[in-house]
mmCIF file of C-alpha atoms and ligand atoms in Angstrom:
data_model
loop_
_atom_site.group_PDB
_atom_site.id
_atom_site.type_symbol
_atom_site.label_atom_id
_atom_site.label_comp_id
_atom_site.label_asym_id
_atom_site.label_seq_id
_atom_site.Cartn_x
_atom_site.Cartn_y
_atom_site.Cartn_z
ATOM 1 C CA MET A 1 116.016 128.290 109.239
ATOM 2 C CA SER A 2 115.310 128.661 105.464
ATOM 3 C CA ASN A 3 117.951 126.362 104.514
ATOM 4 C CA GLY A 4 117.557 123.248 106.420
ATOM 5 C CA ALA A 5 118.788 120.160 105.175
ATOM 6 C CA LEU A 6 116.994 117.820 102.882
ATOM 7 C CA ALA A 7 117.652 114.125 103.736
ATOM 8 C CA LEU A 8 117.183 111.394 101.325
ATOM 9 C CA LEU A 9 116.178 107.912 102.776
ATOM 10 C CA ILE A 10 115.709 105.485 99.594
ATOM 11 C CA HIS A 11 115.504 101.516 100.259
ATOM 12 C CA GLY A 12 114.352 98.618 98.368
ATOM 13 C CA GLY A 13 114.061 99.828 94.788
ATOM 14 C CA THR A 14 115.292 98.367 91.524
ATOM 15 C CA ASP A 15 117.281 100.052 88.612
ATOM 16 C CA ASN A 16 115.331 103.857 88.545
ATOM 17 C CA TRP A 17 115.660 103.739 92.557
ATOM 18 C CA SER A 18 119.301 104.089 92.499
ATOM 19 C CA PRO A 19 120.119 106.319 95.612
ATOM 20 C CA GLN A 20 123.400 108.163 94.041
ATOM 21 C CA ARG A 21 120.999 108.969 91.350
ATOM 22 C CA TRP A 22 118.420 110.717 93.497
ATOM 23 C CA LYS A 23 121.230 112.448 95.362
ATOM 24 C CA MET A 24 122.654 113.893 91.984
ATOM 25 C CA ARG A 25 119.299 115.282 90.826
ATOM 26 C CA PHE A 26 118.438 116.704 94.214
ATOM 27 C CA ASP A 27 121.506 118.223 94.075
ATOM 28 C CA GLU A 28 120.857 120.211 90.675
ATOM 29 C CA VAL A 29 117.452 121.262 91.951
ATOM 30 C CA CYS A 30 118.218 122.418 95.403
ATOM 31 C CA GLY A 31 120.255 125.140 95.031
ATOM 32 C CA ASP A 32 122.541 126.023 98.149
ATOM 33 C CA ARG A 33 120.387 123.430 100.417
ATOM 34 C CA ARG A 34 122.374 120.622 101.723
ATOM 35 C CA VAL A 35 121.233 117.543 100.190
ATOM 36 C CA ALA A 36 122.190 114.304 102.443
ATOM 37 C CA LEU A 37 122.084 110.774 101.292
ATOM 38 C CA LEU A 38 121.659 108.625 104.431
ATOM 39 C CA PRO A 39 123.542 107.201 106.313
ATOM 40 C CA ASP A 40 125.601 110.233 106.439
ATOM 41 C CA GLY A 41 127.898 110.199 109.769
ATOM 42 C CA ASP A 42 128.233 114.025 109.011
ATOM 43 C CA LEU A 43 124.849 115.123 109.219
ATOM 44 C CA ASP A 44 123.509 116.524 112.505
ATOM 45 C CA PRO A 45 119.744 115.066 112.441
ATOM 46 C CA ALA A 46 118.780 118.398 114.250
ATOM 47 C CA ASP A 47 119.636 120.285 110.794
ATOM 48 C CA VAL A 48 117.118 118.046 108.870
ATOM 49 C CA HIS A 49 114.025 119.929 107.823
ATOM 50 C CA TYR A 50 112.579 118.070 105.036
ATOM 51 C CA ALA A 51 112.953 114.193 104.144
ATOM 52 C CA ALA A 52 112.410 112.421 100.620
ATOM 53 C CA VAL A 53 111.827 108.928 101.048
ATOM 54 C CA TRP A 54 111.100 105.633 99.673
ATOM 55 C CA LYS A 55 110.500 102.688 101.907
ATOM 56 C CA PRO A 56 112.173 104.057 104.802
ATOM 57 C CA VAL A 57 113.021 101.491 107.496
ATOM 58 C CA PRO A 58 110.050 101.936 110.499
ATOM 59 C CA GLY A 59 111.348 104.195 113.048
ATOM 60 C CA GLU A 60 113.812 106.032 110.601
ATOM 61 C CA LEU A 61 112.274 109.097 110.527
ATOM 62 C CA THR A 62 112.194 109.643 114.176
ATOM 63 C CA ALA A 63 115.846 110.673 114.357
ATOM 64 C CA PHE A 64 115.072 114.232 112.903
ATOM 65 C CA PRO A 65 113.707 116.312 115.885
ATOM 66 C CA ASN A 66 113.022 119.567 113.570
ATOM 67 C CA LEU A 67 111.404 117.614 110.370
ATOM 68 C CA ARG A 68 108.723 119.996 108.839
ATOM 69 C CA VAL A 69 107.739 117.662 105.800
ATOM 70 C CA ILE A 70 108.069 114.386 104.494
ATOM 71 C CA PHE A 71 107.977 113.747 100.839
ATOM 72 C CA ASN A 72 107.174 110.136 99.647
ATOM 73 C CA LEU A 73 108.824 109.633 96.127
ATOM 74 C CA GLY A 74 106.113 107.691 94.991
ATOM 75 C CA ALA A 75 102.224 107.965 94.328
ATOM 76 C CA GLY A 76 101.470 105.065 96.744
ATOM 77 C CA VAL A 77 101.908 105.869 100.655
ATOM 78 C CA ASP A 78 101.094 102.400 102.066
ATOM 79 C CA ALA A 79 104.607 101.385 102.897
ATOM 80 C CA LEU A 80 104.917 104.872 104.867
ATOM 81 C CA MET A 81 101.372 104.323 106.567
ATOM 82 C CA ALA A 82 102.325 101.077 107.823
ATOM 83 C CA ASP A 83 105.235 102.893 110.088
ATOM 84 C CA THR A 84 103.232 103.529 113.568
ATOM 85 C CA THR A 85 106.329 105.859 114.325
ATOM 86 C CA LEU A 86 105.945 107.971 111.585
ATOM 87 C CA PRO A 87 106.245 111.587 112.706
ATOM 88 C CA ASP A 88 103.187 113.911 112.776
ATOM 89 C CA VAL A 89 104.190 116.349 109.950
ATOM 90 C CA PRO A 90 102.658 116.839 106.582
ATOM 91 C CA LEU A 91 103.128 113.990 104.430
ATOM 92 C CA VAL A 92 103.349 114.473 100.384
ATOM 93 C CA ARG A 93 102.939 111.960 97.890
ATOM 94 C CA VAL A 94 103.745 112.374 94.131
ATOM 95 C CA ALA A 95 101.227 113.527 91.740
ATOM 96 C CA VAL A 96 103.363 114.622 88.508
ATOM 97 C CA ASP A 97 102.350 114.830 85.149
ATOM 98 C CA ASP A 98 105.450 112.370 84.132
ATOM 99 C CA LEU A 99 104.162 109.646 86.256
ATOM 100 C CA THR A 100 100.616 109.986 85.308
ATOM 101 C CA ALA A 101 101.581 109.797 81.401
ATOM 102 C CA ARG A 102 103.312 106.641 81.985
ATOM 103 C CA MET A 103 100.356 104.790 83.892
ATOM 104 C CA THR A 104 97.975 106.207 81.210
ATOM 105 C CA GLU A 105 100.239 104.284 78.706
ATOM 106 C CA TYR A 106 100.223 101.341 80.685
ATOM 107 C CA VAL A 107 96.511 101.171 81.247
ATOM 108 C CA VAL A 108 95.768 101.740 77.462
ATOM 109 C CA LEU A 109 98.233 99.353 76.343
ATOM 110 C CA HIS A 110 96.693 96.632 78.417
ATOM 111 C CA VAL A 111 93.285 97.670 77.696
ATOM 112 C CA LEU A 112 94.021 97.354 73.858
ATOM 113 C CA MET A 113 95.853 94.428 74.213
ATOM 114 C CA HIS A 114 92.927 92.632 75.638
ATOM 115 C CA HIS A 115 90.264 94.152 73.516
ATOM 116 C CA ARG A 116 92.176 93.458 70.358
ATOM 117 C CA GLN A 117 92.816 90.030 71.127
ATOM 118 C CA GLU A 118 96.675 90.203 71.169
ATOM 119 C CA PRO A 119 97.391 87.170 73.105
ATOM 120 C CA TYR A 120 94.966 85.027 70.687
ATOM 121 C CA LEU A 121 96.738 86.661 67.555
ATOM 122 C CA ARG A 122 100.180 86.272 68.857
ATOM 123 C CA GLU A 123 99.607 82.570 69.652
ATOM 124 C CA SER A 124 97.891 82.159 66.071
ATOM 125 C CA GLN A 125 101.238 83.966 64.602
ATOM 126 C CA ARG A 126 103.257 81.300 66.346
ATOM 127 C CA GLU A 127 101.288 78.305 65.202
ATOM 128 C CA LYS A 128 100.855 79.739 61.498
ATOM 129 C CA ARG A 129 97.004 79.814 61.857
ATOM 130 C CA TRP A 130 95.401 82.424 59.817
ATOM 131 C CA ALA A 131 92.114 82.552 61.793
ATOM 132 C CA PRO A 132 90.745 85.994 62.604
ATOM 133 C CA LYS A 133 88.045 86.024 65.233
ATOM 134 C CA TYR A 134 85.205 88.956 65.275
ATOM 135 C CA GLN A 135 86.806 92.112 66.133
ATOM 136 C CA TRP A 136 84.141 94.079 68.208
ATOM 137 C CA PRO A 137 84.457 98.078 68.341
ATOM 138 C CA ALA A 138 85.580 99.752 71.590
ATOM 139 C CA SER A 139 82.279 101.180 72.090
ATOM 140 C CA ALA A 140 80.787 97.375 72.824
ATOM 141 C CA LEU A 141 82.969 97.357 75.696
ATOM 142 C CA GLY A 142 82.579 98.942 78.991
ATOM 143 C CA VAL A 143 85.865 99.500 80.700
ATOM 144 C CA GLY A 144 85.562 100.388 84.679
ATOM 145 C CA ILE A 145 88.250 101.980 86.714
ATOM 146 C CA MET A 146 88.471 101.521 90.340
ATOM 147 C CA GLY A 147 90.110 104.717 91.552
ATOM 148 C CA LEU A 148 89.162 107.973 90.008
ATOM 149 C CA GLY A 149 91.971 110.162 91.212
ATOM 150 C CA THR A 150 95.203 111.292 89.610
ATOM 151 C CA LEU A 151 95.897 108.225 87.605
ATOM 152 C CA GLY A 152 92.613 106.795 87.144
ATOM 153 C CA ALA A 153 90.847 109.999 85.863
ATOM 154 C CA ASP A 154 93.787 110.439 83.259
ATOM 155 C CA ALA A 155 93.621 106.792 82.025
ATOM 156 C CA ALA A 156 89.756 107.341 81.975
ATOM 157 C CA ASP A 157 89.875 110.449 79.591
ATOM 158 C CA VAL A 158 92.339 108.479 77.175
ATOM 159 C CA LEU A 159 90.189 105.549 76.956
ATOM 160 C CA LYS A 160 86.889 107.394 76.538
ATOM 161 C CA ARG A 161 88.560 109.306 73.599
ATOM 162 C CA LEU A 162 89.530 105.875 72.073
ATOM 163 C CA GLY A 163 85.713 105.225 72.130
ATOM 164 C CA PHE A 164 85.210 102.858 75.106
ATOM 165 C CA ARG A 165 82.344 103.061 77.476
ATOM 166 C CA VAL A 166 84.127 104.272 80.412
ATOM 167 C CA ALA A 167 83.303 104.039 84.200
ATOM 168 C CA GLY A 168 84.917 105.083 87.241
ATOM 169 C CA TRP A 169 84.590 104.129 90.895
ATOM 170 C CA SER A 170 85.806 106.417 93.826
ATOM 171 C CA ARG A 171 85.100 106.917 97.503
ATOM 172 C CA SER A 172 83.618 110.446 96.990
ATOM 173 C CA GLU A 173 81.046 111.581 94.432
ATOM 174 C CA LYS A 174 82.392 112.874 91.241
ATOM 175 C CA ARG A 175 80.957 114.516 87.841
ATOM 176 C CA ILE A 176 83.334 114.132 84.787
ATOM 177 C CA ASP A 177 82.318 114.604 81.210
ATOM 178 C CA GLY A 178 81.465 111.527 79.419
ATOM 179 C CA ILE A 179 82.435 109.334 82.267
ATOM 180 C CA ASP A 180 79.868 107.313 84.206
ATOM 181 C CA CYS A 181 80.757 107.885 87.626
ATOM 182 C CA PHE A 182 80.072 105.608 90.484
ATOM 183 C CA HIS A 183 80.947 105.859 94.238
ATOM 184 C CA GLY A 184 80.796 104.283 97.648
ATOM 185 C CA ALA A 185 79.915 100.571 98.483
ATOM 186 C CA VAL A 186 76.211 100.884 97.597
ATOM 187 C CA GLU A 187 77.122 101.990 93.976
ATOM 188 C CA LEU A 188 79.863 99.194 93.429
ATOM 189 C CA ASP A 189 77.607 96.468 92.250
ATOM 190 C CA ALA A 190 75.898 98.584 89.296
ATOM 191 C CA PHE A 191 79.595 99.754 88.311
ATOM 192 C CA LEU A 192 80.494 95.979 88.263
ATOM 193 C CA ALA A 193 77.392 94.864 86.252
ATOM 194 C CA ARG A 194 78.328 97.246 83.402
ATOM 195 C CA THR A 195 82.138 96.447 83.296
ATOM 196 C CA ASP A 196 84.136 94.149 81.015
ATOM 197 C CA ILE A 197 87.533 95.217 81.556
ATOM 198 C CA LEU A 198 88.280 96.219 85.248
ATOM 199 C CA VAL A 199 91.194 98.550 85.861
ATOM 200 C CA ALA A 200 92.558 98.679 89.404
ATOM 201 C CA LEU A 201 94.274 101.832 90.405
ATOM 202 C CA LEU A 202 93.071 102.214 94.016
ATOM 203 C CA PRO A 203 95.526 103.163 96.708
ATOM 204 C CA LEU A 204 96.089 100.136 99.349
ATOM 205 C CA THR A 205 94.322 100.993 102.645
ATOM 206 C CA PRO A 206 92.525 99.220 105.276
ATOM 207 C CA ASP A 207 89.245 99.857 103.127
ATOM 208 C CA THR A 208 90.854 98.356 99.635
ATOM 209 C CA ARG A 209 92.888 95.626 100.969
ATOM 210 C CA GLY A 210 91.752 92.359 99.391
ATOM 211 C CA ILE A 211 88.862 94.322 97.575
ATOM 212 C CA LEU A 212 89.925 92.331 94.161
ATOM 213 C CA ASN A 213 88.287 88.779 95.355
ATOM 214 C CA HIS A 214 86.049 86.007 93.976
ATOM 215 C CA ALA A 215 82.874 88.103 95.150
ATOM 216 C CA LEU A 216 83.696 90.964 93.295
ATOM 217 C CA PHE A 217 85.140 89.344 89.966
ATOM 218 C CA ALA A 218 81.385 87.414 89.825
ATOM 219 C CA LYS A 219 79.561 90.734 89.690
ATOM 220 C CA LEU A 220 81.369 91.928 86.522
ATOM 221 C CA ASN A 221 79.464 91.646 83.188
ATOM 222 C CA ARG A 222 78.626 88.081 82.572
ATOM 223 C CA GLU A 223 77.589 88.924 79.015
ATOM 224 C CA SER A 224 80.805 90.212 78.162
ATOM 225 C CA PRO A 225 81.683 90.468 74.398
ATOM 226 C CA LEU A 226 84.993 89.398 75.478
ATOM 227 C CA GLY A 227 83.827 86.084 76.616
ATOM 228 C CA ALA A 228 84.499 86.561 80.126
ATOM 229 C CA PRO A 229 85.505 89.889 82.032
ATOM 230 C CA VAL A 230 89.336 90.924 82.410
ATOM 231 C CA LEU A 231 91.314 92.407 85.375
ATOM 232 C CA ILE A 232 94.311 94.818 85.074
ATOM 233 C CA ASN A 233 95.944 95.489 88.433
ATOM 234 C CA ALA A 234 98.358 98.284 88.502
ATOM 235 C CA GLY A 235 97.277 99.555 92.079
ATOM 236 C CA ARG A 236 98.899 97.429 94.641
ATOM 237 C CA GLY A 237 99.375 93.643 94.780
ATOM 238 C CA SER A 238 97.613 93.659 98.344
ATOM 239 C CA LEU A 239 94.322 94.792 96.522
ATOM 240 C CA GLN A 240 94.017 91.159 95.056
ATOM 241 C CA ASN A 241 93.317 87.884 96.442
ATOM 242 C CA GLU A 242 95.776 85.961 94.324
ATOM 243 C CA ALA A 243 94.312 82.520 95.065
ATOM 244 C CA ASP A 244 90.977 83.843 93.996
ATOM 245 C CA ILE A 245 92.393 85.400 90.640
ATOM 246 C CA LEU A 246 93.816 81.986 89.582
ATOM 247 C CA ALA A 247 90.492 80.117 90.651
ATOM 248 C CA CYS A 248 88.856 82.609 88.569
ATOM 249 C CA LEU A 249 90.990 82.189 85.625
ATOM 250 C CA ASP A 250 90.529 78.431 85.986
ATOM 251 C CA ASP A 251 86.840 78.501 86.101
ATOM 252 C CA ASP A 252 86.300 81.211 83.402
ATOM 253 C CA THR A 253 84.708 83.794 86.109
ATOM 254 C CA LEU A 254 87.805 85.823 84.605
ATOM 255 C CA GLY A 255 88.904 85.600 80.887
ATOM 256 C CA ALA A 256 92.462 87.071 81.289
ATOM 257 C CA VAL A 257 94.132 89.355 83.837
ATOM 258 C CA SER A 258 97.214 91.707 83.442
ATOM 259 C CA LEU A 259 99.007 92.471 86.517
ATOM 260 C CA ASP A 260 101.883 94.726 87.585
ATOM 261 C CA VAL A 261 101.866 94.227 91.176
ATOM 262 C CA PHE A 262 101.736 91.288 93.865
ATOM 263 C CA GLY A 263 101.431 90.871 97.327
ATOM 264 C CA GLN A 264 104.928 89.605 97.336
ATOM 265 C CA GLU A 265 107.406 91.326 95.065
ATOM 266 C CA PRO A 266 109.707 90.381 93.664
ATOM 267 C CA LEU A 267 107.259 87.623 92.654
ATOM 268 C CA PRO A 268 108.250 84.127 93.656
ATOM 269 C CA ALA A 269 109.980 81.899 91.159
ATOM 270 C CA ASP A 270 107.265 79.137 91.721
ATOM 271 C CA SER A 271 104.401 81.350 91.214
ATOM 272 C CA ARG A 272 101.624 80.149 89.056
ATOM 273 C CA PHE A 273 101.278 83.512 87.548
ATOM 274 C CA TRP A 274 104.681 83.402 85.665
ATOM 275 C CA THR A 275 103.415 80.633 83.291
ATOM 276 C CA HIS A 276 99.780 80.759 83.342
ATOM 277 C CA PRO A 277 98.677 81.335 79.716
ATOM 278 C CA ARG A 278 96.073 83.840 80.518
ATOM 279 C CA VAL A 279 98.285 86.059 82.737
ATOM 280 C CA VAL A 280 100.181 89.159 81.317
ATOM 281 C CA LEU A 281 102.849 89.854 84.010
ATOM 282 C CA THR A 282 105.089 93.163 84.369
ATOM 283 C CA PRO A 283 107.123 93.552 87.142
ATOM 284 C CA HIS A 284 105.726 96.654 88.964
ATOM 285 C CA ASN A 285 106.894 98.963 86.390
ATOM 286 C CA ALA A 286 103.418 100.373 85.127
ATOM 287 C CA ALA A 287 104.960 103.748 85.883
ATOM 288 C CA ASP A 288 108.244 104.367 86.824
ATOM 289 C CA THR A 289 109.451 106.938 88.971
ATOM 290 C CA ASP A 290 111.590 109.510 87.093
ATOM 291 C CA ALA A 291 114.242 111.203 89.389
ATOM 292 C CA ASP A 292 114.257 114.359 86.937
ATOM 293 C CA ALA A 293 110.557 115.225 87.212
ATOM 294 C CA ILE A 294 110.204 113.926 91.048
ATOM 295 C CA SER A 295 113.239 115.838 92.366
ATOM 296 C CA ARG A 296 111.693 118.887 90.845
ATOM 297 C CA TYR A 297 108.466 118.623 92.076
ATOM 298 C CA VAL A 298 109.599 118.308 95.665
ATOM 299 C CA ALA A 299 112.326 121.383 95.372
ATOM 300 C CA GLU A 300 109.375 123.333 93.957
ATOM 301 C CA GLN A 301 107.029 122.414 96.911
ATOM 302 C CA ILE A 302 109.706 123.270 99.318
ATOM 303 C CA VAL A 303 110.395 126.493 97.806
ATOM 304 C CA ARG A 304 106.624 127.483 97.759
ATOM 305 C CA PHE A 305 106.346 126.203 101.618
ATOM 306 C CA GLU A 306 109.055 128.292 102.657
ATOM 307 C CA ALA A 307 107.354 131.624 101.117
ATOM 308 C CA GLY A 308 104.253 130.433 103.204
ATOM 309 C CA GLY A 309 102.436 128.622 100.217
ATOM 310 C CA ALA A 310 100.524 125.442 100.789
ATOM 311 C CA LEU A 311 101.894 122.153 100.002
ATOM 312 C CA GLN A 312 100.060 120.089 97.361
ATOM 313 C CA ASN A 313 98.845 116.450 97.416
ATOM 314 C CA VAL A 314 99.162 115.993 101.260
ATOM 315 C CA VAL A 315 98.063 112.754 102.335
ATOM 316 C CA ASP A 316 95.101 112.280 104.663
ATOM 317 C CA ARG A 317 96.147 109.965 107.123
ATOM 318 C CA GLY A 318 92.571 109.298 108.196
ATOM 319 C CA ARG A 319 91.751 107.853 105.152
ATOM 320 C CA GLY A 320 95.328 106.255 104.330
ATOM 321 C CA TYR A 321 95.970 107.716 101.203
HETATM 322 P P1 NDP B 401 94.736 109.253 94.079
HETATM 323 O O1 NDP B 401 94.690 109.265 95.542
HETATM 324 O O2 NDP B 401 94.922 110.286 93.515
HETATM 325 O O3 NDP B 401 93.416 108.509 93.891
HETATM 326 C C1 NDP B 401 92.894 107.175 94.449
HETATM 327 C C2 NDP B 401 91.630 106.860 94.131
HETATM 328 O O4 NDP B 401 90.936 106.034 94.708
HETATM 329 C C3 NDP B 401 90.522 108.217 94.404
HETATM 330 O O5 NDP B 401 89.661 108.521 93.249
HETATM 331 C C4 NDP B 401 89.874 107.797 95.636
HETATM 332 O O6 NDP B 401 88.649 107.990 95.702
HETATM 333 C C5 NDP B 401 89.953 106.113 95.294
HETATM 334 N N1 NDP B 401 89.436 105.564 96.626
HETATM 335 C C6 NDP B 401 90.486 105.394 97.661
HETATM 336 N N2 NDP B 401 89.933 104.606 98.469
HETATM 337 C C7 NDP B 401 88.740 104.360 98.101
HETATM 338 C C8 NDP B 401 87.566 103.348 98.362
HETATM 339 N N3 NDP B 401 87.607 102.891 99.783
HETATM 340 N N4 NDP B 401 86.538 103.011 97.859
HETATM 341 C C9 NDP B 401 86.614 103.787 96.504
HETATM 342 N N5 NDP B 401 87.434 104.658 96.086
HETATM 343 C C10 NDP B 401 88.600 104.715 96.634
HETATM 344 O O7 NDP B 401 95.885 108.022 93.858
HETATM 345 P P2 NDP B 401 96.814 107.974 92.245
HETATM 346 O O8 NDP B 401 95.552 108.063 91.413
HETATM 347 O O9 NDP B 401 97.913 109.074 92.218
HETATM 348 O O10 NDP B 401 97.364 106.590 92.502
HETATM 349 C C11 NDP B 401 96.784 105.267 92.826
HETATM 350 C C12 NDP B 401 97.565 104.243 93.098
HETATM 351 O O11 NDP B 401 98.132 103.796 91.969
HETATM 352 C C13 NDP B 401 98.554 104.546 94.077
HETATM 353 O O12 NDP B 401 98.195 104.632 95.352
HETATM 354 C C14 NDP B 401 99.541 103.485 94.059
HETATM 355 O O13 NDP B 401 99.344 102.129 94.936
HETATM 356 C C15 NDP B 401 99.417 102.997 92.547
HETATM 357 N N6 NDP B 401 100.510 103.433 91.981
HETATM 358 C C16 NDP B 401 101.379 102.225 91.093
HETATM 359 C C17 NDP B 401 102.256 102.415 90.335
HETATM 360 C C18 NDP B 401 102.809 101.366 89.532
HETATM 361 O O14 NDP B 401 103.958 101.461 88.754
HETATM 362 N N7 NDP B 401 102.329 100.147 89.595
HETATM 363 C C19 NDP B 401 102.851 103.953 90.159
HETATM 364 C C20 NDP B 401 102.008 104.759 90.613
HETATM 365 C C21 NDP B 401 101.117 104.428 91.778
HETATM 366 P P3 NDP B 401 88.346 109.662 96.090
HETATM 367 O O15 NDP B 401 88.695 110.339 94.865
HETATM 368 O O16 NDP B 401 86.662 109.682 96.408
HETATM 369 O O17 NDP B 401 89.308 110.287 97.131
HETATM 370 C C1 OXD B 402 104.467 104.442 93.265
HETATM 371 C C2 OXD B 402 104.951 103.240 92.744
HETATM 372 O O1 OXD B 402 103.404 104.160 94.379
HETATM 373 O O2 OXD B 402 105.915 103.432 91.981
HETATM 374 O O3 OXD B 402 104.452 105.912 92.695
HETATM 375 O O4 OXD B 402 104.268 102.221 92.928
#
């Protein structure tokens, strides 16, 4: 029984989601356990005890009557939660240092880019214009991180050490040294009012869908040293109302945005985001999913689980993350 197969169901990714690459990595770390990359005509679905998945087709996981655990190969489980036929077994998400470090790099890079006026300075260079503007210290800026979980807490810690005044907003109450912690709907306005650079690292759930909208942007610090507040979204595209972002850039409710995620990915060629002068755009690569680190993480969880230990980072289906 202990050597039930691991089925890999991987769809819809780009470069680093090559299914063959994942199969090779899982073969290396799974010992003598069979790793089956689906579709696999030789596989008896009853032999599958574990599934490691990225964007499986809705209904695909119902094929395995003896499934014990589903491992999502990313941190965000919104695509899986949309599958109403998802088997009722523990669902584990990714929380590994490798992914966290990559996201922290992205957040720090973009906070510094806006803080240090990089878009303005590059434009000056292109125009051969020697025209420095006053550079505020990091301590003059409030960075507010929506989502103070695995990713948000790490980025907050590094930004704090760079000297920014960092706050975080979460669902439950938290206490973190040197971070102003806010939680719940009642504390959201106070969190926004002290924020010059807003970083979204929330999961997409029914409660967070569309939360980044005009009404919320209007509550950010109107006296920002940056002139107008900045939005950085590396959570999920459907957190944001994209028409509102464009309107808020046009009327200076927002000064600039960095967006890694979009409601429709790939972003359509005719989207205004591609060419808007105050949009810094990346193609959902803030934190690449590394097959080495994540196959090891899954294999270790299976070994621990089969030895009677608890699974880590199990999704609470009621909360949706
Ligand atoms: P976690 O589950 O560790 O953290 C989520 C945080 O969001 C928690 O602090 C949680 O609060 C908070 N939160 C959730 N719902 C609400 C709500 N309704 N109101 C207030 N706060 C809320 O997730 P991770 O940090 O690991 O990942 C966050 C997201 O980042 C993923 O879900 C994914 O969408 C995205 N992501 C994007 C990547 C990219 O390349 N662009 C790569 C990886 C992830 P509490 O602590 O109280 O539970
Ligand atoms: C994830 C992602 O959720 O890559 O891990 O977006």
